[in-house]
Coordinates of C-alpha atoms and ligand atoms in Angstrom, one line a residue:
M1 CA 49.7 -45.6 174.5
N2 CA 47.6 -48.3 172.9
N3 CA 45.1 -47.8 170.1
S4 CA 42.0 -47.6 172.3
T5 CA 43.6 -45.1 174.7
Q6 CA 44.6 -43.0 171.7
R7 CA 41.1 -43.1 170.3
I8 CA 39.6 -42.1 173.6
L9 CA 42.2 -39.3 174.0
S10 CA 41.6 -37.9 170.5
Q11 CA 37.8 -38.1 171.0
C12 CA 38.2 -36.2 174.2
L13 CA 40.3 -33.6 172.5
R14 CA 37.7 -33.2 169.7
Q15 CA 34.9 -32.8 172.2
T16 CA 36.9 -30.3 174.2
T17 CA 37.8 -28.3 171.1
R18 CA 34.1 -28.4 170.0
R19 CA 32.9 -27.3 173.4
R20 CA 35.5 -24.6 173.5
L21 CA 34.4 -23.5 170.0
N22 CA 30.8 -23.6 171.0
V23 CA 31.4 -21.5 174.0
R24 CA 33.3 -19.0 171.9
C25 CA 30.6 -19.1 169.2
R26 CA 27.9 -18.5 171.8
R27 CA 29.9 -15.8 173.4
W28 CA 30.5 -14.2 170.0
N29 CA 26.8 -14.4 169.1
S30 CA 25.7 -12.8 172.3
T31 CA 28.1 -9.9 171.9
K32 CA 27.0 -7.0 169.8
P33 CA 29.7 -6.0 167.2
T34 CA 31.7 -3.0 168.4
F35 CA 32.5 0.1 166.4
E36 CA 35.7 -1.7 165.2
T37 CA 34.1 -5.1 164.4
R38 CA 30.8 -3.9 162.9
E39 CA 30.1 -4.5 159.2
W40 CA 29.9 -1.1 157.5
S41 CA 27.9 -0.7 154.3
T42 CA 31.1 0.2 152.3
P43 CA 34.8 0.7 153.1
L44 CA 34.3 4.4 152.7
A45 CA 31.5 4.3 155.4
R46 CA 34.1 2.9 157.8
T47 CA 36.6 5.7 156.9
L48 CA 34.0 8.4 157.3
A49 CA 32.7 6.9 160.5
N50 CA 36.3 6.9 161.9
V51 CA 36.7 10.6 161.0
I52 CA 33.4 11.5 162.7
K53 CA 34.2 9.4 165.8
T54 CA 37.5 11.2 166.1
T55 CA 36.7 14.8 165.2
G56 CA 32.9 15.0 165.6
P57 CA 30.2 15.7 163.0
V58 CA 31.3 16.9 159.6
P59 CA 29.7 19.5 157.3
I60 CA 27.6 18.0 154.5
A61 CA 30.1 19.5 152.0
A62 CA 32.9 17.4 153.5
F63 CA 30.8 14.2 153.4
M64 CA 29.6 15.0 149.8
R65 CA 33.1 15.6 148.5
Q66 CA 34.4 12.3 150.0
V67 CA 31.5 10.1 148.7
L68 CA 31.7 11.6 145.2
T69 CA 35.4 12.1 144.5
S70 CA 37.5 10.4 147.2
P71 CA 40.3 8.4 145.5
E72 CA 39.4 5.6 148.0
G73 CA 35.9 4.6 147.1
G74 CA 34.3 7.8 145.7
Y75 CA 31.3 7.4 143.5
Y76 CA 32.7 9.0 140.4
T77 CA 36.3 8.1 141.0
T78 CA 36.1 4.4 141.8
K79 CA 32.8 3.0 140.9
P80 CA 33.5 -0.4 139.3
G81 CA 33.6 -0.3 135.6
G82 CA 34.0 3.5 135.5
G83 CA 31.6 5.8 133.7
G84 CA 29.8 3.0 131.9
E85 CA 28.2 1.9 135.1
V86 CA 27.3 5.4 136.3
F87 CA 25.4 6.8 133.4
G88 CA 22.9 5.3 131.0
K89 CA 20.2 2.6 131.2
K90 CA 22.4 0.1 133.0
G91 CA 23.8 2.8 135.3
D92 CA 22.3 4.8 138.1
F93 CA 20.9 7.8 136.1
V94 CA 20.5 9.0 132.5
T95 CA 21.3 12.6 131.5
S96 CA 20.0 14.6 128.5
P97 CA 23.1 14.2 126.3
E98 CA 22.8 10.4 126.9
I99 CA 19.2 10.4 125.9
S100 CA 19.5 12.0 122.5
Q101 CA 22.3 13.2 120.2
V102 CA 20.1 16.2 119.3
F103 CA 20.8 17.7 122.7
G104 CA 24.6 18.1 122.0
E105 CA 23.9 19.1 118.4
L106 CA 21.7 22.1 119.6
V107 CA 24.3 23.1 122.1
G108 CA 26.9 23.1 119.3
I109 CA 24.6 25.3 117.1
W110 CA 24.1 27.7 120.1
T111 CA 27.9 28.0 120.4
I112 CA 28.3 28.8 116.7
A113 CA 25.5 31.4 116.8
E114 CA 27.2 33.0 119.8
W115 CA 30.6 33.0 118.1
M116 CA 29.1 34.6 115.0
A117 CA 27.2 37.2 117.1
Q118 CA 30.6 38.2 118.7
G119 CA 32.1 38.8 115.2
G120 CA 33.4 35.3 114.4
K121 CA 37.0 35.4 115.8
K122 CA 39.5 33.6 113.5
S123 CA 41.7 32.2 116.3
G124 CA 42.0 31.8 120.0
V125 CA 38.8 29.8 120.6
Q126 CA 38.9 27.4 123.5
L127 CA 36.3 24.8 124.2
M128 CA 35.9 23.8 127.9
E129 CA 33.7 21.4 129.6
V130 CA 33.4 20.9 133.4
G131 CA 32.4 17.4 134.5
P132 CA 32.1 15.7 131.0
G133 CA 30.9 12.3 132.3
K134 CA 31.2 9.8 129.4
G135 CA 32.2 12.7 127.0
T136 CA 29.0 12.3 125.0
L137 CA 28.0 16.0 125.0
M138 CA 31.4 17.2 123.9
D139 CA 31.5 14.5 121.2
D140 CA 28.1 15.6 119.8
I141 CA 29.1 19.2 119.9
L142 CA 32.4 18.5 118.0
R143 CA 30.6 16.4 115.4
T144 CA 28.2 19.3 114.8
F145 CA 31.1 21.7 114.4
R146 CA 32.6 19.7 111.6
N147 CA 30.1 21.3 109.1
F148 CA 31.3 24.8 110.1
K149 CA 34.9 25.1 108.8
P150 CA 35.5 28.8 109.7
F151 CA 34.6 28.0 113.3
T152 CA 36.6 24.8 113.5
S153 CA 39.7 26.5 112.2
S154 CA 39.5 29.0 115.1
I155 CA 39.6 26.3 117.8
E156 CA 42.9 26.1 119.5
A157 CA 42.3 23.6 122.3
I158 CA 39.7 21.5 124.2
Y159 CA 39.9 21.6 128.0
L160 CA 38.1 19.1 130.2
V161 CA 37.8 19.4 133.9
E162 CA 37.3 16.0 135.4
A163 CA 38.0 14.7 138.9
S164 CA 37.7 11.0 138.0
S165 CA 40.6 9.2 136.3
T166 CA 38.2 6.4 135.2
L167 CA 35.9 8.8 133.5
R168 CA 38.8 10.6 132.0
E169 CA 39.8 7.4 130.3
V170 CA 36.2 6.9 129.0
Q171 CA 36.3 10.5 127.6
K172 CA 39.7 10.0 126.0
Q173 CA 38.5 6.9 124.1
L174 CA 35.5 8.7 122.8
L175 CA 37.1 12.0 121.9
C176 CA 40.6 10.9 120.9
G177 CA 40.4 7.3 119.9
D178 CA 43.8 5.6 119.8
A179 CA 45.8 8.9 120.0
A180 CA 48.6 8.8 122.6
T181 CA 48.0 10.4 126.0
E182 CA 50.8 12.2 127.9
E183 CA 51.0 13.4 131.5
T184 CA 51.7 17.2 131.8
D185 CA 52.4 19.3 134.8
I186 CA 48.7 20.2 135.2
G187 CA 47.1 17.0 134.1
H188 CA 46.9 14.9 130.9
R189 CA 46.9 15.7 127.2
S190 CA 45.9 13.9 124.0
T191 CA 44.7 14.9 120.5
S192 CA 41.1 15.2 119.2
K193 CA 40.0 12.6 116.7
Y194 CA 38.0 15.3 114.8
F195 CA 40.5 18.2 114.5
D196 CA 44.2 18.4 115.1
V197 CA 43.9 20.2 118.4
P198 CA 45.0 19.2 121.9
V199 CA 42.6 17.8 124.4
V200 CA 43.7 18.7 127.9
W201 CA 42.4 17.3 131.2
V202 CA 42.7 18.9 134.6
E203 CA 41.1 18.0 137.9
D204 CA 40.1 21.5 138.9
I205 CA 39.3 24.5 136.7
R206 CA 41.7 26.6 138.8
L207 CA 44.6 24.6 137.3
L208 CA 43.8 25.9 133.8
P209 CA 45.8 29.0 132.8
H210 CA 44.0 32.3 132.4
E211 CA 45.4 33.4 129.1
E212 CA 44.9 36.9 127.7
D213 CA 42.5 37.4 124.9
K214 CA 41.2 33.9 124.4
T215 CA 37.6 33.2 123.5
P216 CA 36.5 30.3 125.8
F217 CA 33.1 28.5 125.2
I218 CA 32.4 26.7 128.5
F219 CA 29.8 24.0 129.0
A220 CA 28.6 22.5 132.3
H221 CA 25.9 19.8 132.2
E222 CA 24.9 18.2 135.5
F223 CA 28.2 19.4 137.0
F224 CA 27.1 22.0 139.5
D225 CA 24.6 19.6 141.2
A226 CA 27.6 17.4 142.1
L227 CA 29.5 20.2 143.9
P228 CA 29.3 20.1 147.7
I229 CA 26.8 22.1 149.6
H230 CA 26.5 23.4 153.2
A231 CA 23.1 23.6 154.8
F232 CA 22.1 26.0 157.6
E233 CA 19.1 26.6 159.8
S234 CA 18.3 29.9 161.6
I235 CA 17.7 29.3 165.3
P236 CA 15.9 31.7 167.7
P237 CA 17.9 33.4 170.4
S238 CA 17.5 31.5 173.6
P239 CA 19.5 31.2 176.8
E240 CA 20.9 27.7 176.0
N241 CA 22.1 28.7 172.6
Q242 CA 23.9 31.7 173.9
Q243 CA 25.8 30.2 176.8
P244 CA 28.0 28.4 177.3
Q245 CA 28.3 27.2 173.7
Q246 CA 28.9 30.6 172.3
Q247 CA 32.2 30.6 174.1
E248 CA 33.5 28.0 171.7
I249 CA 33.0 27.0 168.1
M250 CA 33.2 23.7 166.4
T251 CA 36.1 23.2 164.0
P252 CA 37.2 20.2 162.0
T253 CA 39.6 19.2 164.8
G254 CA 37.1 19.7 167.6
P255 CA 35.7 22.5 169.7
V256 CA 37.9 25.6 170.0
K257 CA 37.6 28.3 172.8
L258 CA 37.2 31.8 171.4
D259 CA 39.6 34.4 172.6
K260 CA 37.0 37.1 172.4
P261 CA 33.6 35.3 172.7
P262 CA 30.9 37.1 170.9
K263 CA 28.4 38.9 173.1
P264 CA 25.3 36.7 173.9
A265 CA 23.2 36.8 170.8
N266 CA 19.8 38.4 171.1
T267 CA 19.1 37.8 167.5
P268 CA 18.6 34.6 165.5
Q269 CA 21.8 32.6 164.6
W270 CA 22.7 30.3 161.8
R271 CA 23.5 26.7 162.8
E272 CA 25.0 24.2 160.4
L273 CA 23.5 20.9 159.5
M274 CA 26.2 18.3 160.1
V275 CA 26.6 14.6 159.2
T276 CA 26.9 12.5 162.3
L277 CA 26.9 8.8 163.3
N278 CA 23.4 7.4 164.1
P279 CA 23.8 5.9 167.6
K280 CA 20.8 3.6 166.9
A281 CA 22.8 1.9 164.1
V282 CA 26.3 2.3 165.4
D283 CA 25.9 1.8 169.2
E284 CA 22.6 -0.2 169.5
N285 CA 22.9 -2.1 166.2
I286 CA 19.2 -1.8 165.4
Q287 CA 18.6 -3.4 162.0
G288 CA 17.5 -1.0 159.2
E289 CA 18.8 2.1 160.9
P290 CA 21.0 4.3 158.7
E291 CA 24.7 4.6 159.7
F292 CA 24.8 8.4 159.2
N293 CA 22.2 11.1 159.8
L294 CA 21.9 14.8 159.9
T295 CA 22.1 16.8 163.1
L296 CA 22.1 20.6 163.8
A297 CA 25.5 21.7 165.2
K298 CA 25.2 22.6 168.9
A299 CA 27.4 25.7 168.4
S300 CA 28.5 27.9 165.5
T301 CA 30.9 26.4 163.0
P302 CA 33.5 28.4 161.0
S303 CA 31.2 27.9 158.0
S304 CA 28.0 29.0 159.8
L305 CA 29.7 32.3 160.8
V306 CA 31.0 33.1 157.3
I307 CA 29.1 31.4 154.5
P308 CA 25.6 32.8 155.1
E309 CA 27.0 36.3 155.3
I310 CA 28.2 36.2 151.6
S311 CA 24.9 37.3 150.1
E312 CA 22.0 39.6 151.0
R313 CA 19.7 36.7 150.0
Y314 CA 20.8 34.7 153.0
R315 CA 21.1 37.6 155.4
A316 CA 17.5 38.5 154.8
L317 CA 16.4 35.0 156.0
K318 CA 18.5 34.9 159.2
S319 CA 16.0 37.0 161.1
Q320 CA 13.3 34.4 160.6
P321 CA 14.0 31.5 162.9
G322 CA 13.3 28.1 161.2
S323 CA 14.6 29.3 157.8
T324 CA 16.9 26.8 156.1
I325 CA 19.3 27.5 153.2
E326 CA 21.7 25.4 151.1
V327 CA 24.8 27.1 149.9
S328 CA 27.5 25.7 147.6
P329 CA 30.7 27.9 148.0
E330 CA 32.5 25.7 145.5
S331 CA 29.8 26.3 142.9
R332 CA 30.4 30.1 143.4
I333 CA 34.1 29.6 142.9
Y334 CA 33.5 27.8 139.6
A335 CA 30.9 30.4 138.4
S336 CA 33.4 33.3 139.3
D337 CA 36.2 31.5 137.5
I338 CA 34.1 31.0 134.4
A339 CA 32.9 34.6 134.4
R340 CA 36.5 35.9 134.7
R341 CA 37.6 33.8 131.7
I342 CA 34.8 35.4 129.6
G343 CA 34.7 38.9 131.0
G344 CA 38.2 39.5 132.5
A345 CA 38.6 41.1 135.9
S346 CA 40.8 43.8 137.2
E347 CA 40.8 42.3 140.7
P348 CA 42.2 38.9 141.8
P349 CA 39.4 36.6 143.0
R350 CA 38.3 37.0 146.6
T351 CA 37.5 33.3 146.9
T352 CA 40.8 31.8 145.8
S353 CA 41.6 29.2 148.2
K354 CA 44.3 27.3 146.3
R355 CA 47.4 29.5 146.6
G356 CA 49.7 29.5 143.7
T357 CA 47.2 28.3 141.1
A358 CA 46.5 30.1 137.8
A359 CA 43.5 31.7 139.3
S360 CA 45.3 33.9 141.8
A361 CA 46.1 36.7 139.4
P362 CA 43.9 39.4 137.9
I363 CA 42.9 38.6 134.3
A364 CA 43.6 41.2 131.8
K365 CA 41.3 41.0 128.8
R366 CA 41.1 43.8 126.2
Q367 CA 37.7 42.7 125.1
P368 CA 35.3 40.2 126.8
S369 CA 34.6 37.2 124.6
G370 CA 33.4 33.6 124.7
A371 CA 30.3 32.3 126.6
A372 CA 29.2 29.7 129.0
L373 CA 26.1 27.5 129.1
I374 CA 25.2 26.0 132.4
M375 CA 22.6 23.2 132.3
D376 CA 21.3 21.5 135.4
Y377 CA 18.3 20.9 137.6
G378 CA 17.6 23.5 140.3
T379 CA 15.6 26.5 141.4
M380 CA 14.8 29.5 139.2
S381 CA 15.2 32.1 141.9
T382 CA 14.6 30.6 145.3
I383 CA 17.3 29.3 147.6
P384 CA 17.3 25.4 147.6
I385 CA 16.3 23.7 150.8
N386 CA 16.2 19.9 151.7
S387 CA 17.4 19.1 148.2
L388 CA 20.2 16.7 149.1
R389 CA 19.3 13.4 147.3
G390 CA 20.8 10.0 146.6
I391 CA 20.2 8.1 143.4
R392 CA 21.0 4.4 142.8
N393 CA 19.7 2.3 139.9
H394 CA 17.4 5.1 138.8
K395 CA 15.7 5.2 142.3
T396 CA 15.8 7.9 144.9
I397 CA 17.3 6.6 148.1
P398 CA 18.7 8.2 151.3
A399 CA 21.6 10.4 150.4
L400 CA 23.8 9.4 153.3
S401 CA 23.4 5.6 152.7
S402 CA 26.2 3.3 151.3
P403 CA 28.8 6.0 150.8
G404 CA 30.5 5.7 147.4
L405 CA 27.8 3.5 145.8
V406 CA 25.2 6.2 145.6
D407 CA 25.1 9.3 143.5
V408 CA 24.7 12.3 145.8
S409 CA 23.6 15.6 144.4
A410 CA 21.7 18.8 145.3
D411 CA 19.6 21.4 143.5
V412 CA 21.6 24.1 141.8
D413 CA 21.0 27.6 143.0
F414 CA 21.1 29.5 139.7
T415 CA 20.7 32.9 141.2
S416 CA 23.7 32.2 143.4
L417 CA 25.8 31.3 140.3
A418 CA 24.6 34.5 138.6
E419 CA 25.4 36.6 141.6
A420 CA 28.9 35.1 141.9
A421 CA 29.6 35.5 138.2
I422 CA 28.5 39.2 138.2
E423 CA 30.5 40.0 141.3
A424 CA 33.6 38.3 139.7
S425 CA 33.7 40.2 136.4
E426 CA 32.4 43.5 135.2
G427 CA 32.7 42.2 131.6
I428 CA 29.9 39.7 131.6
E429 CA 26.1 39.5 131.7
V430 CA 23.9 36.6 132.7
H431 CA 20.8 35.4 130.8
G432 CA 18.2 33.0 132.2
P433 CA 17.8 30.5 133.7
V434 CA 15.1 29.4 131.3
E435 CA 13.5 25.9 131.3
Q436 CA 15.2 23.3 129.2
G437 CA 12.0 22.6 127.2
D438 CA 11.8 26.3 126.1
F439 CA 15.5 26.5 125.4
L440 CA 15.4 23.4 123.1
Q441 CA 12.2 24.6 121.4
A442 CA 13.8 28.0 120.7
M443 CA 16.9 26.3 119.4
G444 CA 14.7 24.4 116.8
I445 CA 14.5 20.9 118.3
A446 CA 11.3 20.2 116.4
A447 CA 12.8 21.0 112.9
R448 CA 16.0 19.1 113.7
M449 CA 13.9 16.0 114.8
E450 CA 11.8 16.2 111.6
R451 CA 14.9 16.2 109.5
L452 CA 16.4 13.2 111.4
L453 CA 13.1 11.3 111.2
S454 CA 12.7 12.0 107.5
T455 CA 15.9 10.0 106.7
E456 CA 15.5 7.3 109.3
K457 CA 13.6 4.2 108.0
D458 CA 14.3 1.8 110.8
E459 CA 11.2 1.6 113.0
E460 CA 13.1 0.9 116.2
K461 CA 15.5 3.8 115.7
R462 CA 12.6 6.2 114.9
K463 CA 11.0 5.2 118.1
V464 CA 14.2 5.9 120.1
L465 CA 14.5 9.4 118.4
E466 CA 10.9 10.3 119.1
T467 CA 10.8 9.2 122.7
G468 CA 14.2 10.8 123.4
W469 CA 13.0 14.1 122.0
Q470 CA 9.8 14.0 124.1
R471 CA 11.7 13.3 127.3
L472 CA 14.0 16.3 126.8
V473 CA 11.2 18.8 126.3
E474 CA 8.3 17.3 128.3
K475 CA 7.1 19.6 131.0
G476 CA 4.3 17.7 132.7
G477 CA 4.7 15.4 135.7
G478 CA 8.2 16.5 136.6
G479 CA 9.4 16.2 133.0
M480 CA 13.0 17.1 132.1
G481 CA 11.8 20.0 130.0
K482 CA 10.6 21.8 133.2
L483 CA 12.9 20.4 135.8
Y484 CA 16.1 21.2 134.0
K485 CA 17.2 24.9 133.5
V486 CA 19.7 26.6 131.2
M487 CA 21.6 29.7 132.0
A488 CA 24.0 31.6 129.8
I489 CA 27.0 33.9 130.6
I490 CA 28.0 36.1 127.7
P491 CA 30.2 39.2 127.3
E492 CA 28.6 42.4 128.6
N493 CA 26.9 44.3 125.8
G494 CA 24.7 46.8 127.7
G495 CA 21.6 44.7 127.2
K496 CA 21.6 45.3 123.4
R497 CA 21.8 41.7 122.4
R498 CA 20.2 38.6 123.9
P499 CA 21.6 35.1 123.1
V500 CA 19.7 32.6 121.0
G501 CA 17.4 30.5 123.2
F502 CA 17.1 33.4 125.7
G503 CA 15.0 35.7 123.6
G504 CA 17.5 36.5 121.0
G505 CA 17.7 35.7 117.3
V506 CA 20.6 34.5 115.1
I507 CA 23.0 37.3 114.0
M508 CA 24.9 36.5 110.9
Ligands
SAH1 N1 28.1 16.1 132.1 C1 27.8 14.6 132.1 C2 28.2 14.0 133.5 C3 27.5 14.6 134.7 S1 27.9 13.7 136.2 C4 26.4 14.3 131.7 O1 25.6 15.2 131.9 O2 26.2 13.2 131.3 C5 29.1 14.8 136.9 C6 30.5 14.8 136.3 O3 31.3 15.8 137.0 C7 31.2 13.5 136.2 O4 32.0 13.5 135.1 C8 32.1 13.6 137.5 O5 33.2 12.8 137.5 C9 32.5 15.1 137.5 N2 32.7 15.7 138.8 C10 32.0 15.6 139.9 N3 32.5 16.3 140.9 C11 33.6 16.9 140.4 C12 34.6 17.8 140.9 N4 34.5 18.3 142.2 N5 35.6 18.3 140.1 C13 35.7 17.8 138.8 N6 34.8 17.0 138.3 C14 33.8 16.5 139.0

């Protein structure tokens, strides 16, 4: 082959290849991406979409659990940079303990007042926090305790319940500094930098032993709003929702035929709101359409048959078609567990789902002791509705978007927590909820700020202190002082004593 033949040949080859490529490119462009080839907002979106495609719509609780704490792309568990990027100015949201050190200091003072009111036990005090975030609240509480030696010498251990290993590491650095960490059969363990007591991490409160006659002080700040919720709507009786759907129920592995189908309902029924794929996004590829949306289940689900029956509050709404309710069974499990640690219980918990964990036995307690402080945003007494929200970069965005990159939370139903706590233990009583602004004022935030300001000369730092304080107590325009609530669980005392901040005074 001479040179010119070779040139012509290679030119032909190039043109053919280009033409072939063009053809393929054109064909590629004209074809809509399929379910398998489409670009999902996040890898977790793809995983969730596959699950929904295979098994059908999933309860909000299952979706929420995955987007927040899945080891593969969950918001708290794998957000790049860990806790530093979740909380604070640079993160997605700011919480009260992160706004001002005074918040944790007052929670510390509340704890000491409660310990004194219960007779100031000399040993067996446990400090527990569920969902400690960056560890700031616990750090501020412990710093405050340093000035109260009789109390600090009674502390035996600090327990932290944290699902995220990244955040656990952030907490460890703050609370234990360079102390070594070891793995244990229930989680991890290090030593507090303030006192010579162990700091123990577990991923679920049910892994913590229920020891007899301990005095646990338990804190939960913006923890319950992260626990998964189910949502239900009451639908009127009508021929199409009685038959044939009532012959089968939706389960996580698809529809299941009932052996003994319930009689056609002539009363309203609960239907569960489920997360499903949005066909406009997934099948039609319409730009701007969300990948996931909510849909009402076509038939009963195991959850819709059981969960709304656990409380008279929900049962009362069932008869009014169109009623919606949000329920967080996991929050009730936590509230029950906390109550039993403080008040003891002669019966094992009804709600134990993890067989073989510490929670499956009754808890003997000669005398109820300890207390819990639950701080969160939510409703005073009504059942939350439509409260599922997504937050990213300090802005509210659709809760189901970009799974794993968005903080998803829901209003806390304080009455439901109180109900679960009282049902779980005869040895406790519940106070509140009260608004955060009122609680902090009653705890003396004004006097504490005055003292801090009197020694602070730096103008910038004074400003930070002042604006922080105002943000915590402000009640106007959706201020944190009104939006956030505080509820206390203390040992039952026949209504003779109210805790500080809930109408009670300090008992020395
Ligand atoms: N209390 C902190 C952080 C609030 S964010 C503050 O107010 O600043 C919620 C915290 O709960 C995070 O630490 C998160 O990792 C943890 N968390 C969320 N869901 C959890 C679960 N199911 N089990 C244990 N920890 C969880």
